[in-house]
């Protein structure tokens, strides 16, 4: 039992902002044009606990990041924006990003390219909204 826990801990590196940036650059870098930048959006879970957020959608609705992220996403209607999105709680990170994306008044964001680093189920929640906005979504699992 202890060996299984140790192997699991070794196999799953802690997700850090640096790791999100590395994985996102590997996904988006080949598509980026000269002069474009990759912006890291690290979405920290509320509180100081390491436990997943119980109701990610409700907590995300209260996040102070949503208005700031909405303003940044709005720029993708007129210019290319490459984002690396992730956080220690994948469900919460996806919900914060989803809340911001839905709040963008522009119907289309063709310049938006996002590499979401997290769980596949959380990325799947982003996919239909990203497609409706004509934005590109790349999913990257947090470990190799």
Tab-separated table of N, CA and C in Angstrom:
chain	number	residue	atom	x	y	z
A	1	UNK	N	0.821	-1.184	0.000
A	1	UNK	CA	0.000	0.000	0.000
A	1	UNK	C	0.871	1.256	0.000
A	2	UNK	N	1.856	1.313	0.882
A	2	UNK	CA	2.739	2.475	0.950
A	2	UNK	C	3.551	2.611	-0.332
A	3	UNK	N	3.954	1.479	-0.921
A	3	UNK	CA	4.709	1.505	-2.167
A	3	UNK	C	3.867	2.094	-3.290
A	4	UNK	N	2.595	1.731	-3.352
A	4	UNK	CA	1.703	2.273	-4.381
A	4	UNK	C	1.558	3.782	-4.236
A	5	UNK	N	1.434	4.270	-3.015
A	5	UNK	CA	1.321	5.711	-2.778
A	5	UNK	C	2.601	6.426	-3.181
A	6	UNK	N	3.748	5.812	-2.881
A	6	UNK	CA	5.029	6.396	-3.242
A	6	UNK	C	5.188	6.454	-4.752
A	7	UNK	N	4.827	5.386	-5.448
A	7	UNK	CA	4.918	5.369	-6.902
A	7	UNK	C	3.991	6.399	-7.527
A	8	UNK	N	2.805	6.547	-6.985
A	8	UNK	CA	1.870	7.538	-7.497
A	8	UNK	C	2.424	8.940	-7.303
A	9	UNK	N	2.999	9.200	-6.148
A	9	UNK	CA	3.566	10.517	-5.873
A	9	UNK	C	4.730	10.819	-6.803
A	10	UNK	N	5.542	9.816	-7.103
A	10	UNK	CA	6.674	10.010	-8.000
A	10	UNK	C	6.220	10.176	-9.443
A	11	UNK	N	5.158	9.502	-9.822
A	11	UNK	CA	4.692	9.529	-11.201
A	11	UNK	C	3.960	10.820	-11.536
A	12	UNK	N	3.410	11.492	-10.565
A	12	UNK	CA	2.625	12.694	-10.824
A	12	UNK	C	3.322	13.917	-10.228
A	13	UNK	N	4.142	14.619	-11.051
A	13	UNK	CA	4.816	15.791	-10.514
A	13	UNK	C	3.806	16.877	-10.156
A	14	UNK	N	4.168	17.685	-9.161
A	14	UNK	CA	3.305	18.776	-8.742
A	14	UNK	C	3.184	19.778	-9.881
A	15	UNK	N	1.968	20.195	-10.149
A	15	UNK	CA	1.750	21.179	-11.200
A	15	UNK	C	2.148	22.554	-10.674
A	16	UNK	N	3.041	23.196	-11.384
A	16	UNK	CA	3.535	24.519	-11.011
A	16	UNK	C	3.293	25.472	-12.177
A	17	UNK	N	3.369	26.766	-11.932
A	17	UNK	CA	3.250	27.704	-13.051
A	17	UNK	C	4.306	27.450	-14.131
A	18	UNK	N	5.504	27.099	-13.716
A	18	UNK	CA	6.570	26.829	-14.676
A	18	UNK	C	6.217	25.640	-15.561
A	19	UNK	N	5.669	24.598	-14.950
A	19	UNK	CA	5.287	23.397	-15.704
A	19	UNK	C	4.160	23.711	-16.684
A	20	UNK	N	3.186	24.496	-16.261
A	20	UNK	CA	2.097	24.898	-17.158
A	20	UNK	C	2.676	25.650	-18.355
A	21	UNK	N	3.590	26.572	-18.091
A	21	UNK	CA	4.221	27.323	-19.172
A	21	UNK	C	4.984	26.439	-20.139
A	22	UNK	N	5.731	25.468	-19.609
A	22	UNK	CA	6.490	24.553	-20.466
A	22	UNK	C	5.573	23.731	-21.359
A	23	UNK	N	4.547	23.146	-20.765
A	23	UNK	CA	3.621	22.314	-21.537
A	23	UNK	C	2.864	23.138	-22.574
A	24	UNK	N	2.452	24.328	-22.195
A	24	UNK	CA	1.715	25.185	-23.124
A	24	UNK	C	2.602	25.637	-24.270
A	25	UNK	N	3.848	25.969	-23.968
A	25	UNK	CA	4.745	26.401	-25.040
A	25	UNK	C	5.014	25.259	-26.009
A	26	UNK	N	5.132	24.047	-25.491
A	26	UNK	CA	5.320	22.890	-26.368
A	26	UNK	C	4.119	22.718	-27.297
A	27	UNK	N	2.918	23.022	-26.795
A	27	UNK	CA	1.701	22.873	-27.597
A	27	UNK	C	1.491	24.034	-28.563
A	28	UNK	N	1.685	25.256	-28.094
A	28	UNK	CA	1.373	26.434	-28.905
A	28	UNK	C	2.571	27.030	-29.634
A	29	UNK	N	3.766	26.778	-29.145
A	29	UNK	CA	4.964	27.379	-29.720
A	29	UNK	C	5.092	27.239	-31.224
A	30	UNK	N	4.883	26.030	-31.779
A	30	UNK	CA	5.023	25.877	-33.228
A	30	UNK	C	4.033	26.727	-34.039
A	31	UNK	N	2.900	27.096	-33.463
A	31	UNK	CA	1.895	27.898	-34.167
A	31	UNK	C	2.107	29.398	-33.997
A	32	UNK	N	2.926	29.778	-33.033
A	32	UNK	CA	3.096	31.199	-32.729
A	32	UNK	C	3.958	31.870	-33.797
A	33	UNK	N	3.602	33.105	-34.115
A	33	UNK	CA	4.337	33.899	-35.093
A	33	UNK	C	5.428	34.699	-34.378
A	34	UNK	N	6.394	35.166	-35.157
A	34	UNK	CA	7.472	35.981	-34.605
A	34	UNK	C	6.879	37.181	-33.867
A	35	UNK	N	7.322	37.419	-32.663
A	35	UNK	CA	6.860	38.552	-31.879
A	35	UNK	C	5.681	38.250	-30.973
A	36	UNK	N	4.993	37.124	-31.180
A	36	UNK	CA	3.878	36.769	-30.302
A	36	UNK	C	4.422	36.224	-28.987
A	37	UNK	N	3.676	36.457	-27.932
A	37	UNK	CA	4.077	35.989	-26.616
A	37	UNK	C	3.077	34.984	-26.081
A	38	UNK	N	3.543	34.180	-25.154
A	38	UNK	CA	2.687	33.245	-24.434
A	38	UNK	C	2.480	33.819	-23.037
A	39	UNK	N	1.227	34.019	-22.666
A	39	UNK	CA	0.901	34.585	-21.361
A	39	UNK	C	0.402	33.484	-20.439
A	40	UNK	N	1.008	33.395	-19.273
A	40	UNK	CA	0.616	32.392	-18.289
A	40	UNK	C	-0.546	32.905	-17.452
A	41	UNK	N	-1.606	32.097	-17.356
A	41	UNK	CA	-2.744	32.396	-16.490
A	41	UNK	C	-2.779	31.291	-15.443
A	42	UNK	N	-2.200	31.563	-14.284
A	42	UNK	CA	-2.151	30.599	-13.183
A	42	UNK	C	-3.329	30.898	-12.272
A	43	UNK	N	-4.261	29.971	-12.184
A	43	UNK	CA	-5.479	30.180	-11.413
A	43	UNK	C	-5.370	29.399	-10.109
A	44	UNK	N	-5.037	30.129	-9.066
A	44	UNK	CA	-4.879	29.529	-7.736
A	44	UNK	C	-6.253	29.259	-7.142
A	45	UNK	N	-6.410	28.105	-6.529
A	45	UNK	CA	-7.677	27.766	-5.876
A	45	UNK	C	-7.886	28.673	-4.669
A	46	UNK	N	-9.139	28.979	-4.339
A	46	UNK	CA	-9.386	29.846	-3.183
A	46	UNK	C	-9.007	29.155	-1.881
A	47	UNK	N	-8.586	29.932	-0.916
A	47	UNK	CA	-8.201	29.355	0.371
A	47	UNK	C	-6.804	28.783	0.314
A	48	UNK	N	-6.352	28.300	1.421
A	48	UNK	CA	-4.989	27.782	1.514
A	48	UNK	C	-4.955	26.265	1.586
A	49	UNK	N	-6.052	25.603	1.269
A	49	UNK	CA	-6.075	24.152	1.382
A	49	UNK	C	-5.598	23.503	0.097
A	50	UNK	N	-5.120	22.296	0.222
A	50	UNK	CA	-4.701	21.528	-0.945
A	50	UNK	C	-5.844	20.664	-1.466
A	51	UNK	N	-7.003	20.755	-0.843
A	51	UNK	CA	-8.157	19.957	-1.252
A	51	UNK	C	-8.841	20.600	-2.456
A	52	UNK	N	-9.407	19.786	-3.350
A	52	UNK	CA	-10.156	20.351	-4.471
A	52	UNK	C	-11.358	21.155	-3.967
A	53	UNK	N	-11.739	22.150	-4.733
A	53	UNK	CA	-12.891	22.982	-4.398
A	53	UNK	C	-14.146	22.131	-4.542
A	54	UNK	N	-15.027	22.171	-3.538
A	54	UNK	CA	-16.228	21.331	-3.538
A	54	UNK	C	-17.180	21.694	-4.672
A	55	UNK	N	-17.453	22.972	-4.880
A	55	UNK	CA	-18.343	23.410	-5.945
A	55	UNK	C	-17.582	24.426	-6.788
A	56	UNK	N	-16.841	23.919	-7.772
A	56	UNK	CA	-15.940	24.762	-8.558
A	56	UNK	C	-16.674	25.879	-9.285
A	57	UNK	N	-17.850	25.599	-9.842
A	57	UNK	CA	-18.590	26.622	-10.589
A	57	UNK	C	-19.027	27.768	-9.679
A	58	UNK	N	-19.527	27.448	-8.496
A	58	UNK	CA	-19.974	28.489	-7.565
A	58	UNK	C	-18.797	29.321	-7.067
A	59	UNK	N	-17.695	28.672	-6.742
A	59	UNK	CA	-16.505	29.400	-6.292
A	59	UNK	C	-15.938	30.263	-7.416
A	60	UNK	N	-15.936	29.743	-8.640
A	60	UNK	CA	-15.400	30.486	-9.782
A	60	UNK	C	-16.191	31.759	-10.038
A	61	UNK	N	-17.493	31.705	-9.831
A	61	UNK	CA	-18.340	32.883	-10.051
A	61	UNK	C	-17.940	34.033	-9.131
A	62	UNK	N	-17.330	33.720	-7.995
A	62	UNK	CA	-16.902	34.745	-7.038
A	62	UNK	C	-15.432	35.145	-7.204
A	63	UNK	N	-14.748	34.547	-8.148
A	63	UNK	CA	-13.321	34.808	-8.298
A	63	UNK	C	-13.051	36.227	-8.794
A	64	UNK	N	-12.117	36.934	-8.144
A	64	UNK	CA	-11.752	38.269	-8.621
A	64	UNK	C	-10.989	38.229	-9.944
A	65	UNK	N	-10.566	37.049	-10.355
A	65	UNK	CA	-9.847	36.926	-11.627
A	65	UNK	C	-10.768	37.041	-12.833
A	66	UNK	N	-12.051	36.735	-12.669
A	66	UNK	CA	-12.964	36.686	-13.815
A	66	UNK	C	-13.020	38.016	-14.569
A	67	UNK	N	-13.250	39.166	-13.919
A	67	UNK	CA	-13.310	40.421	-14.682
A	67	UNK	C	-11.996	40.766	-15.386
A	68	UNK	N	-10.873	40.524	-14.711
A	68	UNK	CA	-9.572	40.808	-15.316
A	68	UNK	C	-9.330	39.913	-16.521
A	69	UNK	N	-9.647	38.652	-16.376
A	69	UNK	CA	-9.464	37.696	-17.462
A	69	UNK	C	-10.407	38.005	-18.620
A	70	UNK	N	-11.624	38.410	-18.326
A	70	UNK	CA	-12.585	38.783	-19.364
A	70	UNK	C	-12.041	39.937	-20.200
A	71	UNK	N	-11.494	40.942	-19.551
A	71	UNK	CA	-10.924	42.089	-20.267
A	71	UNK	C	-9.768	41.655	-21.161
A	72	UNK	N	-8.918	40.781	-20.656
A	72	UNK	CA	-7.789	40.294	-21.454
A	72	UNK	C	-8.267	39.466	-22.641
A	73	UNK	N	-9.257	38.612	-22.421
A	73	UNK	CA	-9.773	37.770	-23.502
A	73	UNK	C	-10.428	38.596	-24.597
A	74	UNK	N	-11.030	39.708	-24.252
A	74	UNK	CA	-11.700	40.565	-25.238
A	74	UNK	C	-10.750	41.033	-26.328
A	75	UNK	N	-9.481	41.176	-25.999
A	75	UNK	CA	-8.490	41.613	-26.993
A	75	UNK	C	-8.343	40.622	-28.134
A	76	UNK	N	-8.701	39.364	-27.913
A	76	UNK	CA	-8.535	38.337	-28.947
A	76	UNK	C	-9.485	38.529	-30.122
A	77	UNK	N	-10.430	39.449	-30.013
A	77	UNK	CA	-11.301	39.761	-31.146
A	77	UNK	C	-10.526	40.528	-32.219
A	78	UNK	N	-9.428	41.191	-31.823
A	78	UNK	CA	-8.693	42.019	-32.778
A	78	UNK	C	-7.202	41.704	-32.893
A	79	UNK	N	-6.670	40.857	-32.003
A	79	UNK	CA	-5.240	40.535	-32.058
A	79	UNK	C	-5.002	39.129	-31.518
A	80	UNK	N	-3.906	38.501	-31.948
A	80	UNK	CA	-3.613	37.149	-31.447
A	80	UNK	C	-3.212	37.166	-29.975
A	81	UNK	N	-3.763	36.219	-29.228
A	81	UNK	CA	-3.425	36.046	-27.817
A	81	UNK	C	-3.204	34.557	-27.574
A	82	UNK	N	-2.063	34.228	-27.000
A	82	UNK	CA	-1.709	32.849	-26.671
A	82	UNK	C	-1.656	32.725	-25.157
A	83	UNK	N	-2.494	31.845	-24.613
A	83	UNK	CA	-2.571	31.695	-23.162
A	83	UNK	C	-2.231	30.279	-22.718
A	84	UNK	N	-1.481	30.197	-21.642
A	84	UNK	CA	-1.233	28.942	-20.937
A	84	UNK	C	-2.093	29.013	-19.684
A	85	UNK	N	-3.094	28.150	-19.578
A	85	UNK	CA	-4.047	28.211	-18.469
A	85	UNK	C	-3.940	26.951	-17.623
A	86	UNK	N	-3.798	27.124	-16.318
A	86	UNK	CA	-3.744	25.981	-15.415
A	86	UNK	C	-3.751	26.442	-13.974
A	87	UNK	N	-3.779	25.486	-13.085
A	87	UNK	CA	-3.759	25.766	-11.656
A	87	UNK	C	-3.751	24.471	-10.888
A	88	UNK	N	-3.573	24.538	-9.580
A	88	UNK	CA	-3.493	23.317	-8.781
A	88	UNK	C	-4.806	22.539	-8.724
A	89	UNK	N	-5.937	23.196	-8.964
A	89	UNK	CA	-7.245	22.545	-8.989
A	89	UNK	C	-7.795	22.718	-10.405
A	90	UNK	N	-7.675	21.680	-11.214
A	90	UNK	CA	-8.058	21.738	-12.621
A	90	UNK	C	-9.508	22.153	-12.821
A	91	UNK	N	-10.417	21.595	-12.039
A	91	UNK	CA	-11.842	21.916	-12.190
A	91	UNK	C	-12.094	23.392	-11.908
A	92	UNK	N	-11.474	23.910	-10.868
A	92	UNK	CA	-11.646	25.318	-10.522
A	92	UNK	C	-11.040	26.218	-11.599
A	93	UNK	N	-9.839	25.881	-12.072
A	93	UNK	CA	-9.198	26.674	-13.124
A	93	UNK	C	-10.080	26.719	-14.371
A	94	UNK	N	-10.634	25.580	-14.750
A	94	UNK	CA	-11.505	25.528	-15.927
A	94	UNK	C	-12.751	26.377	-15.723
A	95	UNK	N	-13.330	26.328	-14.540
A	95	UNK	CA	-14.553	27.093	-14.277
A	95	UNK	C	-14.296	28.602	-14.260
A	96	UNK	N	-13.180	29.037	-13.701
A	96	UNK	CA	-12.842	30.464	-13.718
A	96	UNK	C	-12.661	30.918	-15.160
A	97	UNK	N	-11.922	30.136	-15.943
A	97	UNK	CA	-11.696	30.502	-17.341
A	97	UNK	C	-13.017	30.506	-18.110
A	98	UNK	N	-13.862	29.530	-17.859
A	98	UNK	CA	-15.165	29.437	-18.521
A	98	UNK	C	-16.050	30.639	-18.177
A	99	UNK	N	-16.076	31.034	-16.910
A	99	UNK	CA	-16.856	32.212	-16.497
A	99	UNK	C	-16.374	33.456	-17.247
A	100	UNK	N	-15.056	33.622	-17.340
A	100	UNK	CA	-14.496	34.783	-18.037
A	100	UNK	C	-14.815	34.731	-19.526
A	101	UNK	N	-14.682	33.572	-20.122
A	101	UNK	CA	-14.948	33.409	-21.549
A	101	UNK	C	-16.405	33.725	-21.881
A	102	UNK	N	-17.307	33.248	-21.053
A	102	UNK	CA	-18.737	33.522	-21.276
A	102	UNK	C	-19.079	34.999	-21.093
A	103	UNK	N	-18.300	35.711	-20.288
A	103	UNK	CA	-18.565	37.130	-20.033
A	103	UNK	C	-18.025	38.051	-21.128
A	104	UNK	N	-17.214	37.526	-22.033
A	104	UNK	CA	-16.671	38.340	-23.121
A	104	UNK	C	-17.818	38.734	-24.050
A	105	UNK	N	-18.014	40.044	-24.289
A	105	UNK	CA	-19.148	40.465	-25.109
A	105	UNK	C	-19.012	40.137	-26.598
A	106	UNK	N	-17.798	40.032	-27.094
A	106	UNK	CA	-17.615	39.739	-28.510
A	106	UNK	C	-18.070	38.312	-28.811
A	107	UNK	N	-18.819	38.121	-29.913
A	107	UNK	CA	-19.301	36.780	-30.236
A	107	UNK	C	-18.190	35.839	-30.706
A	108	UNK	N	-17.116	36.414	-31.270
A	108	UNK	CA	-16.023	35.586	-31.777
A	108	UNK	C	-14.682	36.125	-31.297
A	109	UNK	N	-13.780	35.193	-31.017
A	109	UNK	CA	-12.419	35.528	-30.588
A	109	UNK	C	-11.434	34.727	-31.440
A	110	UNK	N	-11.341	35.033	-32.736
A	110	UNK	CA	-10.512	34.216	-33.619
A	110	UNK	C	-9.018	34.268	-33.303
A	111	UNK	N	-8.575	35.283	-32.568
A	111	UNK	CA	-7.162	35.385	-32.225
A	111	UNK	C	-6.769	34.637	-30.966
A	112	UNK	N	-7.724	33.990	-30.318
A	112	UNK	CA	-7.449	33.330	-29.034
A	112	UNK	C	-6.995	31.890	-29.228
A	113	UNK	N	-5.812	31.595	-28.682
A	113	UNK	CA	-5.295	30.220	-28.647
A	113	UNK	C	-4.946	29.920	-27.197
A	114	UNK	N	-5.520	28.834	-26.687
A	114	UNK	CA	-5.360	28.470	-25.279
A	114	UNK	C	-4.822	27.054	-25.165
A	115	UNK	N	-3.796	26.892	-24.348
A	115	UNK	CA	-3.344	25.560	-23.955
A	115	UNK	C	-3.804	25.386	-22.514
A	116	UNK	N	-4.791	24.524	-22.313
A	116	UNK	CA	-5.301	24.256	-20.968
A	116	UNK	C	-4.565	23.050	-20.417
A	117	UNK	N	-3.876	23.236	-19.302
A	117	UNK	CA	-3.138	22.161	-18.645
A	117	UNK	C	-3.953	21.739	-17.432
A	118	UNK	N	-4.494	20.537	-17.502
A	118	UNK	CA	-5.345	20.043	-16.427
A	118	UNK	C	-5.925	18.696	-16.789
A	119	UNK	N	-7.090	18.415	-16.269
A	119	UNK	CA	-7.745	17.130	-16.503
A	119	UNK	C	-8.594	17.193	-17.777
A	120	UNK	N	-8.635	16.084	-18.491
A	120	UNK	CA	-9.371	16.011	-19.759
A	120	UNK	C	-10.845	16.394	-19.580
A	121	UNK	N	-11.483	15.941	-18.514
A	121	UNK	CA	-12.901	16.250	-18.288
A	121	UNK	C	-13.120	17.755	-18.136
A	122	UNK	N	-12.170	18.445	-17.541
A	122	UNK	CA	-12.297	19.893	-17.370
A	122	UNK	C	-12.092	20.621	-18.695
A	123	UNK	N	-11.145	20.152	-19.490
A	123	UNK	CA	-10.935	20.738	-20.819
A	123	UNK	C	-12.161	20.522	-21.698
A	124	UNK	N	-12.823	19.381	-21.541
A	124	UNK	CA	-14.016	19.081	-22.339
A	124	UNK	C	-15.132	20.088	-22.068
A	125	UNK	N	-15.189	20.643	-20.872
A	125	UNK	CA	-16.197	21.667	-20.569
A	125	UNK	C	-15.901	22.975	-21.299
A	126	UNK	N	-14.631	23.241	-21.572
A	126	UNK	CA	-14.244	24.464	-22.271
A	126	UNK	C	-14.459	24.365	-23.778
A	127	UNK	N	-14.345	23.165	-24.318
A	127	UNK	CA	-14.336	22.968	-25.770
A	127	UNK	C	-15.529	23.583	-26.499
A	128	UNK	N	-16.785	23.353	-26.087
A	128	UNK	CA	-17.893	23.914	-26.864
A	128	UNK	C	-17.937	25.447	-26.851
A	129	UNK	N	-17.577	26.058	-25.738
A	129	UNK	CA	-17.594	27.523	-25.660
A	129	UNK	C	-16.458	28.096	-26.502
A	130	UNK	N	-15.294	27.463	-26.450
A	130	UNK	CA	-14.168	27.901	-27.280
A	130	UNK	C	-14.518	27.772	-28.760
A	131	UNK	N	-15.139	26.669	-29.152
A	131	UNK	CA	-15.525	26.465	-30.553
A	131	UNK	C	-16.545	27.512	-30.989
A	132	UNK	N	-17.507	27.817	-30.140
A	132	UNK	CA	-18.520	28.825	-30.474
A	132	UNK	C	-17.892	30.207	-30.663
A	133	UNK	N	-16.804	30.481	-29.955
A	133	UNK	CA	-16.102	31.766	-30.065
A	133	UNK	C	-15.054	31.746	-31.182
A	134	UNK	N	-14.965	30.629	-31.915
A	134	UNK	CA	-13.962	30.436	-32.975
A	134	UNK	C	-12.537	30.576	-32.430
A	135	UNK	N	-12.330	30.107	-31.223
A	135	UNK	CA	-11.023	30.137	-30.577
A	135	UNK	C	-10.443	28.724	-30.574
A	136	UNK	N	-9.124	28.637	-30.505
A	136	UNK	CA	-8.444	27.338	-30.534
A	136	UNK	C	-8.113	26.880	-29.118
A	137	UNK	N	-8.435	25.629	-28.831
A	137	UNK	CA	-8.154	25.037	-27.524
A	137	UNK	C	-7.264	23.821	-27.705
A	138	UNK	N	-6.169	23.804	-26.967
A	138	UNK	CA	-5.275	22.646	-26.914
A	138	UNK	C	-5.336	22.108	-25.495
A	139	UNK	N	-5.496	20.810	-25.369
A	139	UNK	CA	-5.485	20.182	-24.050
A	139	UNK	C	-4.123	19.567	-23.813
A	140	UNK	N	-3.576	19.804	-22.641
A	140	UNK	CA	-2.307	19.202	-22.238
A	140	UNK	C	-2.489	18.564	-20.870
A	141	UNK	N	-2.245	17.252	-20.755
A	141	UNK	CA	-2.301	16.636	-19.424
A	141	UNK	C	-1.144	17.164	-18.575
A	142	UNK	N	-1.319	17.240	-17.259
A	142	UNK	CA	-0.296	17.835	-16.409
A	142	UNK	C	0.981	17.019	-16.257
A	143	UNK	N	0.982	15.763	-16.659
A	143	UNK	CA	2.196	14.953	-16.550
A	143	UNK	C	2.513	14.339	-17.892
A	144	UNK	N	3.764	13.937	-18.035
A	144	UNK	CA	4.230	13.330	-19.303
A	144	UNK	C	3.616	11.986	-19.547
